[in-house]
Tab-separated table of C-alpha atoms and ligand atoms in Angstrom:
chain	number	residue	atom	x	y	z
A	27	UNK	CA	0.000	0.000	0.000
A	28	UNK	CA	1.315	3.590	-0.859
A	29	UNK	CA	2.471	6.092	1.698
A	30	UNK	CA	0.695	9.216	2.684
A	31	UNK	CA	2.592	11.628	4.688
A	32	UNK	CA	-0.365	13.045	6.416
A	33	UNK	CA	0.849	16.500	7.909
A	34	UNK	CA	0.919	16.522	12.288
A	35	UNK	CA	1.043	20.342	11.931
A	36	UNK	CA	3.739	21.957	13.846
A	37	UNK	CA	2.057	23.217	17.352
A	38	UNK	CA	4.403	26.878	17.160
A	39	UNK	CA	5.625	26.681	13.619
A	40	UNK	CA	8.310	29.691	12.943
A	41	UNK	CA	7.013	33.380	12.860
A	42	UNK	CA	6.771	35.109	9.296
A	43	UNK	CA	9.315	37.530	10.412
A	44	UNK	CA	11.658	34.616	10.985
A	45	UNK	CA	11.200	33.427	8.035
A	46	UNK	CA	11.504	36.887	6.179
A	47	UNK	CA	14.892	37.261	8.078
A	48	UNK	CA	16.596	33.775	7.246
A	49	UNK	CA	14.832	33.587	3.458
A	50	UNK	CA	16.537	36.951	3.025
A	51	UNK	CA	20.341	35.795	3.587
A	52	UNK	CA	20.086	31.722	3.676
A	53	UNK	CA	23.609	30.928	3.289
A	54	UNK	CA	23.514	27.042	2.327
A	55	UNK	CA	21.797	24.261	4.597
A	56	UNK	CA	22.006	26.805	7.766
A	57	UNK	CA	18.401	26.988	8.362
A	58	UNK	CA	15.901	24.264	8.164
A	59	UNK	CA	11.906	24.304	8.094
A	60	UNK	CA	9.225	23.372	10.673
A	61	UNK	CA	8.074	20.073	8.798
A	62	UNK	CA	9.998	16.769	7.945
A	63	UNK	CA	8.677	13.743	6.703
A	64	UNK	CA	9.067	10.203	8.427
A	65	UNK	CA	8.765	6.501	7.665
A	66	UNK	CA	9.959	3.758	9.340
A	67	UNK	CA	10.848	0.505	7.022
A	68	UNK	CA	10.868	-2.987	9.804
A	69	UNK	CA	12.351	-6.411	8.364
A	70	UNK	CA	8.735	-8.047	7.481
A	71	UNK	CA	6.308	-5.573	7.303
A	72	UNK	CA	7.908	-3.186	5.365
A	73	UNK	CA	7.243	0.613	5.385
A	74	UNK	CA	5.092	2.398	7.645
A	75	UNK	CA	4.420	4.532	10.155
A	76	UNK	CA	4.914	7.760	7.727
A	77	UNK	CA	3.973	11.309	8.479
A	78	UNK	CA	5.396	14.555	7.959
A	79	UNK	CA	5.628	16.275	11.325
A	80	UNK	CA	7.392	18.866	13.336
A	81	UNK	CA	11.387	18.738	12.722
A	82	UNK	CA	12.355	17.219	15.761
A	83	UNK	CA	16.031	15.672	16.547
A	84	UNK	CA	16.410	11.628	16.535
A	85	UNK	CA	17.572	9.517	19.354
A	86	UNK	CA	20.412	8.222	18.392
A	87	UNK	CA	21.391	5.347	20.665
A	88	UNK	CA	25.288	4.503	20.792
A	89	UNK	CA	25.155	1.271	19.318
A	90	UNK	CA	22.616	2.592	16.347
A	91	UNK	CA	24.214	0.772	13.485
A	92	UNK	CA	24.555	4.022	11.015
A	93	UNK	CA	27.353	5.209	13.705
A	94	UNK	CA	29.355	2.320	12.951
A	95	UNK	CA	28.567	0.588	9.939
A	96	UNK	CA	27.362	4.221	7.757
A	97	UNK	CA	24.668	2.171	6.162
A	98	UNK	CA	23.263	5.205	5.088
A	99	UNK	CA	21.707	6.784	1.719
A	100	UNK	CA	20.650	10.495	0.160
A	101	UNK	CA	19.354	12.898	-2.302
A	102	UNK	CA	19.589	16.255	-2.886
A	103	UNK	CA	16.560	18.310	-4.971
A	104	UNK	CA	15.252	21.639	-5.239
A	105	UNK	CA	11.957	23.432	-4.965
A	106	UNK	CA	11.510	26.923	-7.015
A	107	UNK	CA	9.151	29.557	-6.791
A	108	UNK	CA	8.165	30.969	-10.042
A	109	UNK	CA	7.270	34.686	-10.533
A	110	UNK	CA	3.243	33.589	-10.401
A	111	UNK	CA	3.813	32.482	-7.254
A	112	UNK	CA	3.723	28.789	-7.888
A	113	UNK	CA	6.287	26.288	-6.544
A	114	UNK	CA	7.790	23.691	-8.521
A	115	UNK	CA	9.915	20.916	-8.691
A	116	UNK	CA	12.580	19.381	-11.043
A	117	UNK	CA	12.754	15.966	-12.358
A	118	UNK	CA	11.885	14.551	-8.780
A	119	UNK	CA	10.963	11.595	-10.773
A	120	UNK	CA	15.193	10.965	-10.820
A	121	UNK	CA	16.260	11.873	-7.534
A	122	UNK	CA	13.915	8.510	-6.561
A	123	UNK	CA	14.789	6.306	-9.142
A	124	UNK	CA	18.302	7.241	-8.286
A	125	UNK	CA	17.695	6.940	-4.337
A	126	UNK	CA	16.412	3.029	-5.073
A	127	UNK	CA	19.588	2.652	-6.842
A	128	UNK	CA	21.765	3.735	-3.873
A	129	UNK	CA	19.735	1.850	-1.481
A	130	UNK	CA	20.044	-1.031	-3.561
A	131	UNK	CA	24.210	-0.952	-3.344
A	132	UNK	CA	24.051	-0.372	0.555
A	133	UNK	CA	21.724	-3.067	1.280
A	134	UNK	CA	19.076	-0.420	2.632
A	135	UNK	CA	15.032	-1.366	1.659
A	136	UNK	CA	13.903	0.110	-1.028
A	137	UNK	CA	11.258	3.343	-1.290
A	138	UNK	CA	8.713	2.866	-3.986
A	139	UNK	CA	9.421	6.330	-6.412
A	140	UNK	CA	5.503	6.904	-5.750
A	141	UNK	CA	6.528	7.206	-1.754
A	142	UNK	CA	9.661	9.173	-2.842
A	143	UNK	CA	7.435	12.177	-4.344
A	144	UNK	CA	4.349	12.400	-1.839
A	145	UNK	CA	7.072	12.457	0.807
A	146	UNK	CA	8.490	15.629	-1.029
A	147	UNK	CA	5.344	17.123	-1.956
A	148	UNK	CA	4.197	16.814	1.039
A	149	UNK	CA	6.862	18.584	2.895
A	150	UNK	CA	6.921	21.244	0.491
A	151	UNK	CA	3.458	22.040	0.537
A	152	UNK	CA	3.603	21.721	4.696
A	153	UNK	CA	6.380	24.553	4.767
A	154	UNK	CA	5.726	26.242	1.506
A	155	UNK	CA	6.239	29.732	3.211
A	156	UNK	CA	9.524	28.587	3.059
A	157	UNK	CA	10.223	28.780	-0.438
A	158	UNK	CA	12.108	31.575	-1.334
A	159	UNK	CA	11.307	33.580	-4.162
A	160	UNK	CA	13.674	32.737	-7.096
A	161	UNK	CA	15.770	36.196	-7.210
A	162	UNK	CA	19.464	35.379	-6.763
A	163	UNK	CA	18.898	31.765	-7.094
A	164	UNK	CA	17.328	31.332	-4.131
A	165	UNK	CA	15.550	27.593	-3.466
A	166	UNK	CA	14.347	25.053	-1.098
A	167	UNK	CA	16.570	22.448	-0.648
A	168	UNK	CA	15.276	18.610	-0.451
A	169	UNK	CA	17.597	16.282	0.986
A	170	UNK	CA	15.418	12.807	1.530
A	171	UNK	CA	17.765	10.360	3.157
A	172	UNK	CA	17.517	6.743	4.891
A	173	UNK	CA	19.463	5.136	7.610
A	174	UNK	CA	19.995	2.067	9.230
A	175	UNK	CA	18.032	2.619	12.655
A	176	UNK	CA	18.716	-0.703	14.837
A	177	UNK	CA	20.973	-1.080	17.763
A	178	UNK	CA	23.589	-3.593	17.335
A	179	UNK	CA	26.828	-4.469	16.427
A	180	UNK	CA	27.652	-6.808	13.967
A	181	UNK	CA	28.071	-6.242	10.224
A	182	UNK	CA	24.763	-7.033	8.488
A	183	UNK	CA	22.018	-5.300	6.960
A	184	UNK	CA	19.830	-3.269	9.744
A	185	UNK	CA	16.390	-4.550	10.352
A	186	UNK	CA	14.863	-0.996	11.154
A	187	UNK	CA	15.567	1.056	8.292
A	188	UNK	CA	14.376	5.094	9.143
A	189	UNK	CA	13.749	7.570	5.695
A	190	UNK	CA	13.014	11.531	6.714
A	191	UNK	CA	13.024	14.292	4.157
A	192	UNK	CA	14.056	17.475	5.881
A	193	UNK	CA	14.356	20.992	3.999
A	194	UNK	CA	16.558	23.887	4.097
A	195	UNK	CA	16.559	27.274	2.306
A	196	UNK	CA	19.176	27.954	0.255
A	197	UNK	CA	20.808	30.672	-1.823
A	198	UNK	CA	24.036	29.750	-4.255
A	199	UNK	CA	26.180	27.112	-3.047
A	200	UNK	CA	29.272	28.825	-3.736
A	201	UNK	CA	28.732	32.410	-2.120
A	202	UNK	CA	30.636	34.031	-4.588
A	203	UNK	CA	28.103	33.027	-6.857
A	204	UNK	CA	28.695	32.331	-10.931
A	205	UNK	CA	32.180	33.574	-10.308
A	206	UNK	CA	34.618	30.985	-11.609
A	207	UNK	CA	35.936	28.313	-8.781
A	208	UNK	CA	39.030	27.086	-8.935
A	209	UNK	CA	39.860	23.161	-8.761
A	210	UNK	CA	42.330	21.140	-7.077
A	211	UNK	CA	43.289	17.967	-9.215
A	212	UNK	CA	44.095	15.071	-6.853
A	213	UNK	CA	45.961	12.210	-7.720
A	214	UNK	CA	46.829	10.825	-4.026
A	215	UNK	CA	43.100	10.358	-3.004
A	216	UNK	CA	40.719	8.515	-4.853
A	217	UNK	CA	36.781	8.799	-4.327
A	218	UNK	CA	35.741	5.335	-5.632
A	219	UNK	CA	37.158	2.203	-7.144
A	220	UNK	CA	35.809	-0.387	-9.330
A	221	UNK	CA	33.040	-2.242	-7.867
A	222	UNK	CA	32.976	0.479	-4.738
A	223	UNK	CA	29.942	2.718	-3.845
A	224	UNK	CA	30.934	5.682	-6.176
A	225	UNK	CA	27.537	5.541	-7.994
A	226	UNK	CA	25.836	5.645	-5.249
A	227	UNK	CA	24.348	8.858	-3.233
A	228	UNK	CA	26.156	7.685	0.417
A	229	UNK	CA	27.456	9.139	3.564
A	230	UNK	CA	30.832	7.163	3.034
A	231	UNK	CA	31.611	8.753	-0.220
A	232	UNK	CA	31.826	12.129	1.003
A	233	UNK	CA	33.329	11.312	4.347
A	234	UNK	CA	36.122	9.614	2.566
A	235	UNK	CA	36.394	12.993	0.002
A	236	UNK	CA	36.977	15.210	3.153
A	237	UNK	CA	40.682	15.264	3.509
A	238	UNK	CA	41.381	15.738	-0.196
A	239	UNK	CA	38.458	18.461	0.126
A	240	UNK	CA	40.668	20.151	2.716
A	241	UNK	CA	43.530	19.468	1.066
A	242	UNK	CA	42.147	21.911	-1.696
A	243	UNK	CA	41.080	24.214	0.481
A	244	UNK	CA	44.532	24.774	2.003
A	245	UNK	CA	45.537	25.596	-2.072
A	246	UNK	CA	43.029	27.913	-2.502
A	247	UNK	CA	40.591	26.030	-4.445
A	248	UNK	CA	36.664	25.638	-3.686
A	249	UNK	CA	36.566	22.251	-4.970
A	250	UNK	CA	38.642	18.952	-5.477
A	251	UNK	CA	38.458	16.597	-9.078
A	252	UNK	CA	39.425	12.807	-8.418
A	253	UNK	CA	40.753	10.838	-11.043
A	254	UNK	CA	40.641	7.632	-11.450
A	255	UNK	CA	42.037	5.306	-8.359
A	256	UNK	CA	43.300	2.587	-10.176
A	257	UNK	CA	45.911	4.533	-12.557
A	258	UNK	CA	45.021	8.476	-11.580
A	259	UNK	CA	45.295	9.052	-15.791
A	260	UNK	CA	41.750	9.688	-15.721
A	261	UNK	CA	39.176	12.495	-14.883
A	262	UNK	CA	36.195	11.241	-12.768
A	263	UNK	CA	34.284	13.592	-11.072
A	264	UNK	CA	34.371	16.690	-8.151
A	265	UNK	CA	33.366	16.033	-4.420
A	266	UNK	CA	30.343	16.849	-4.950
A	267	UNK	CA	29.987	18.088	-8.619
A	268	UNK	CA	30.017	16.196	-12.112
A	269	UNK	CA	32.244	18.314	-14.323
A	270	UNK	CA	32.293	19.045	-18.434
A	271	UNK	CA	34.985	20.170	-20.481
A	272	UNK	CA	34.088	22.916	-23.420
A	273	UNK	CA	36.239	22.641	-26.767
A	274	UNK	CA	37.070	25.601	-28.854
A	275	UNK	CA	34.865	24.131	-31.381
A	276	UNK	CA	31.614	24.353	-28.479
A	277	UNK	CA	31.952	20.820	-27.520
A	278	UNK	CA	30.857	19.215	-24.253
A	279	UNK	CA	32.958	17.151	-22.708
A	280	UNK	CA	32.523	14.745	-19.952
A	281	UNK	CA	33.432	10.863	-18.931
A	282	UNK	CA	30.775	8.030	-18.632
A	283	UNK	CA	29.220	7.415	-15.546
A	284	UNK	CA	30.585	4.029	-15.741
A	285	UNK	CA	30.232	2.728	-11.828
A	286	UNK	CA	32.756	4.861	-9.979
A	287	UNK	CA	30.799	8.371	-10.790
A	288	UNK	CA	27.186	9.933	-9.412
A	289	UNK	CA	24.988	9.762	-12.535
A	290	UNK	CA	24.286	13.571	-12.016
A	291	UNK	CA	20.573	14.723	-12.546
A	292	UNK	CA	22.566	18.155	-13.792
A	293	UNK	CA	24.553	16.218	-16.257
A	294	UNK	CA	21.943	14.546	-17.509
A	295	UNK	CA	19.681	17.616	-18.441
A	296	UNK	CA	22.997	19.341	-19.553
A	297	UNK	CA	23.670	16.460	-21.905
A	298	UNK	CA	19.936	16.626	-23.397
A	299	UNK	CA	19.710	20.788	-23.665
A	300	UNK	CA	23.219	20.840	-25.435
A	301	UNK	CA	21.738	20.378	-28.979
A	302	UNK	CA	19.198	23.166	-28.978
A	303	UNK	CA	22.008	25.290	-27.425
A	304	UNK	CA	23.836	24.315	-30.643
A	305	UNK	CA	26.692	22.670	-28.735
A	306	UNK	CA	28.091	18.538	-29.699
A	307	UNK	CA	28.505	16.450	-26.651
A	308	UNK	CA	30.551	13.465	-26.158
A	309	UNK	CA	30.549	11.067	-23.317
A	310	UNK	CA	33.559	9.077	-23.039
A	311	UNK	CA	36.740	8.524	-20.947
A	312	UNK	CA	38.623	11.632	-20.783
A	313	UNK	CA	42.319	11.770	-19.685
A	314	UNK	CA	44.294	13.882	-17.786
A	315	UNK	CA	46.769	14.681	-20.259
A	316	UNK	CA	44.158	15.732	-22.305
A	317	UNK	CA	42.857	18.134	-19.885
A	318	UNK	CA	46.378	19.687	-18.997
A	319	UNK	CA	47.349	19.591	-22.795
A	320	UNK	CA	43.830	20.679	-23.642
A	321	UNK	CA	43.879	24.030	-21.671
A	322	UNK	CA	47.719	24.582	-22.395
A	323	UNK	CA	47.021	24.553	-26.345
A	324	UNK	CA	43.983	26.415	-26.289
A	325	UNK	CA	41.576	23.084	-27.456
A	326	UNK	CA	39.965	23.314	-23.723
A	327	UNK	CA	38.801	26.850	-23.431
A	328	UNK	CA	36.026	26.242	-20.556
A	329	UNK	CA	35.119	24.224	-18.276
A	330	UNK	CA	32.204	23.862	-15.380
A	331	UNK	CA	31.079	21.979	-12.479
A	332	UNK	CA	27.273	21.001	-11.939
A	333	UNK	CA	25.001	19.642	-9.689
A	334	UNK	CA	21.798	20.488	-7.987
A	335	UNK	CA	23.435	22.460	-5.599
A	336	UNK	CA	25.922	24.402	-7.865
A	337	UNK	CA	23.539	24.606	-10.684
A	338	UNK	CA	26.204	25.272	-13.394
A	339	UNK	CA	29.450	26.823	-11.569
A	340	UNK	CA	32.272	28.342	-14.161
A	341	UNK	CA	35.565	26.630	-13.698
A	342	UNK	CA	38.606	29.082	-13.363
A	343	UNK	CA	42.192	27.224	-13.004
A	344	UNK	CA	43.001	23.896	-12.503
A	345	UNK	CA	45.976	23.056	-10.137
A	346	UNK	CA	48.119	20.197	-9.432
A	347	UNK	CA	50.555	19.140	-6.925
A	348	UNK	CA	54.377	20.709	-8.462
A	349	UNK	CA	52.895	22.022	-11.340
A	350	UNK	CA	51.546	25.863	-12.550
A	351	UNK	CA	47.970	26.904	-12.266
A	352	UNK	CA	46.321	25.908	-15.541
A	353	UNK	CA	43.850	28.978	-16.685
A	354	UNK	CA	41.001	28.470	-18.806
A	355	UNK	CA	40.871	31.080	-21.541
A	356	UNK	CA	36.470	31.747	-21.161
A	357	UNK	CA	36.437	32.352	-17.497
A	358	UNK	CA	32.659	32.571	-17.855
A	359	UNK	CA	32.439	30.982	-21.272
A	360	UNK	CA	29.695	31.311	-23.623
A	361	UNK	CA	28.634	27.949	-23.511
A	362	UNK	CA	28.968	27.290	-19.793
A	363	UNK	CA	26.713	30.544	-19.396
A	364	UNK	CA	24.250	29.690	-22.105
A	365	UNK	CA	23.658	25.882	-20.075
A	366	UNK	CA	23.528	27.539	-17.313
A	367	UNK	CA	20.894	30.680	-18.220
A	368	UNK	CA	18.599	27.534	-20.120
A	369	UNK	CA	18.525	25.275	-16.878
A	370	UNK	CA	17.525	28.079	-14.638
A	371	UNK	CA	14.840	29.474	-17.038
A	372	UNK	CA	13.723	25.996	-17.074
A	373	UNK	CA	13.945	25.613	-13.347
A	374	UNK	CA	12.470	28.657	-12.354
A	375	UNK	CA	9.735	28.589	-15.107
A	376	UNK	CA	10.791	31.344	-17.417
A	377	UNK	CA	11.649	29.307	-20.553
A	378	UNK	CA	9.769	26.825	-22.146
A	379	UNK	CA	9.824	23.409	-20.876
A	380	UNK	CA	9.851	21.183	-23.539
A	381	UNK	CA	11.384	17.668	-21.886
A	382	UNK	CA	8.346	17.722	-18.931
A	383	UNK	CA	11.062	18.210	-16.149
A	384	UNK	CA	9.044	20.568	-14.559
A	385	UNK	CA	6.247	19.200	-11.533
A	386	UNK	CA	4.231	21.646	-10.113
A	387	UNK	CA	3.399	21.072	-6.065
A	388	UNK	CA	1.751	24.429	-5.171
B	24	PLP	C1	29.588	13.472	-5.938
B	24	PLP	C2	28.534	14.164	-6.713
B	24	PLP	N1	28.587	14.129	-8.051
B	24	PLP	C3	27.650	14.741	-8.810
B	24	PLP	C4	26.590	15.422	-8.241
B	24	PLP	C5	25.559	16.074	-9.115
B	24	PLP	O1	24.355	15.377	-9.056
B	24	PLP	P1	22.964	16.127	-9.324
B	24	PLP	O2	23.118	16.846	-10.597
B	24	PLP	O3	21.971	15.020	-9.402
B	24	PLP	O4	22.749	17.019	-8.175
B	24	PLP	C6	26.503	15.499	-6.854
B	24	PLP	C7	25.405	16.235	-6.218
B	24	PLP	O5	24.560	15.696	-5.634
B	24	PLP	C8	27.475	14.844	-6.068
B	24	PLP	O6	27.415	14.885	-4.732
């Protein structure tokens, strides 16, 4: 039987003028709303027990498996307020398919897609005063995410499995905005291996991203690439950003999501919009040497990072352990800014949306 998510509304839910304060100056997953949703998935019967309540901390008890084991899995979505009003979401539809997926590679249950999206809608509409109005890229930020919620240790599969959707205004990711970020190549640490959980949306991947993260920030660089682990020749992905290449000739370029890389929701819409944007794209394996020999002869002359978060974020320099900054010659090229103007038009409802991305939810 499907999920409901009736709404428990909040006894003293936030004050307008609260609201007005924090939706005027979010920052990034500071401030969260006075709903979350709440399921509760037992070895037998299955899910149950959903509702979207007041936000409310868990008890966590010290031998709750997820502290030891991380059997743990997320998503990250956005809802937008158009200028009518309206509130909207994008491709939800993917962030569950892609959720089953991830639960699927950490042994978690699964959550029908059906339960996925009245879980969402129904914390959105429960805190819609939330949703900031879309000037400066402002959002809501979804981020549905399931735990293993049994006491024990032991490594096996938890028997109580807990799924919440909690929300967050949110402004740009990067507060500097659409100004270009600069990325730190590694080739010491390595996200995910053949076989590993790189494809899936888990805890572990970005805990074990942290100290190359850092490592990046102590360069001066907002974000760290990972290349491959087995042979660190080739490009994978950023912490927590897909990334394309741009050719002088205006083509995207960007390697396969084959196992070791999120299957980006971003990427995926970037990949379809490219033709009407009169740009080629081409998916395949892409080499380190061909980015640092790219952007030194002038064949690379942008590049970007994307993700639901970042949107579409400019890429400045690249830099590498020993070796000079490389600088991209389009610091805010014209194709990075033309994929990035078409997804937010599409996103915020001021361009046509001809794929059906677009789900309205109040
Ligand atoms: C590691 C990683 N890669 C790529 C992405 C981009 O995915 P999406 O476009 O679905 O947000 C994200 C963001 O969630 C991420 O964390």
């Amino acid at each position: 039987m499907s999920l409901a998510f009736p709404v428990v509304d909040h006894p003293s839910p936030a004050l307008a003028a609260a609201i007005e304060e924090r939706l005027a100056d979010p920052g990034f997953g500071r401030y969260f709303t006075d709903h979350m949703a709440l399921a509760t998935w037992h070895q037998g019967s299955g899910w149950g027990e959903d509702s979207t309540g007041p936000y409310t901390p868990f008890a966590v008890d010290p031998a709750g498996a997820v502290l030891h084991y991380a059997q743990e899995v997320f998503e990250g979505l956005k809802a937008y307020r158009h200028s009518d009003g309206s509130v909207w979401l994008f491709r939800p539809e993917m962030n569950a398919r892609r959720l089953i997926r991830s639960a699927e590679r950490l042994g978690l249950p699964t959550l029908p897609e059906e339960d996925f999206l009245t879980s969402v809608r129904s914390v959105v509409t429960a805190d819609q005063r939330w949703v900031p109005n879309g000037e400066g890229e402002k959002s809501l930020y979804l981020r549905p995410f399931m735990f293993a919620d049994e006491n024990f240790l032991g490594v096996r599969s938890a028997e109580r499995v807990r799924y919440a959707v909690i929300a967050s205004p949110v402004g740009p990711y990067f507060p500097s905005g659409v100004k270009p970020v600069d990325i730190w190549v590694t080739t010491t640490y390595s996200r995910a291996g053949t076989g590993g959980t790189g494809a899936a949306k888990c805890g572990g991947n970005y805990a074990s991203s942290l100290v190359a993260q850092k490592e990046a920030y102590e360069h001066g660089c907002g974000q760290v690439l990972f290349t491959d682990a087995a042979t660190h020749t080739w490009l994978e992905e950023l912490g927590g950003m897909n990334i394309f290449l741009v050719t002088g000739e205006g083509k995207l370029l960007t390697p396969p999501t084959s196992g070791t890389i999120l299957d980006g929701i971003t990427r995926d819409s970037i990949l379809t919009i490219a033709p009407e944007l009169g740009l080629g794209a081409e998916v395949r394996p892409v080499a380190l040497d061909e980015l640092v020999d790219g952007v030194a002869s002038g064949r690379i002359v942008e590049a970007f990072a994307c993700g639901t978060a970042a949107v579409v974020t400019p890429i400045g320099r690249f830099h590498q352990e020993g070796a000079d900054p490389l600088f991209l010659t389009q610091q805010q090229g014209t194709a990075t800014m033309a994929i990035r103007n078409r997804l937010l038009d599409i996103q915020y409802g001021r361009g046509d949306d001809a794929y059906g991305w677009r789900h309205r939810v109040c």
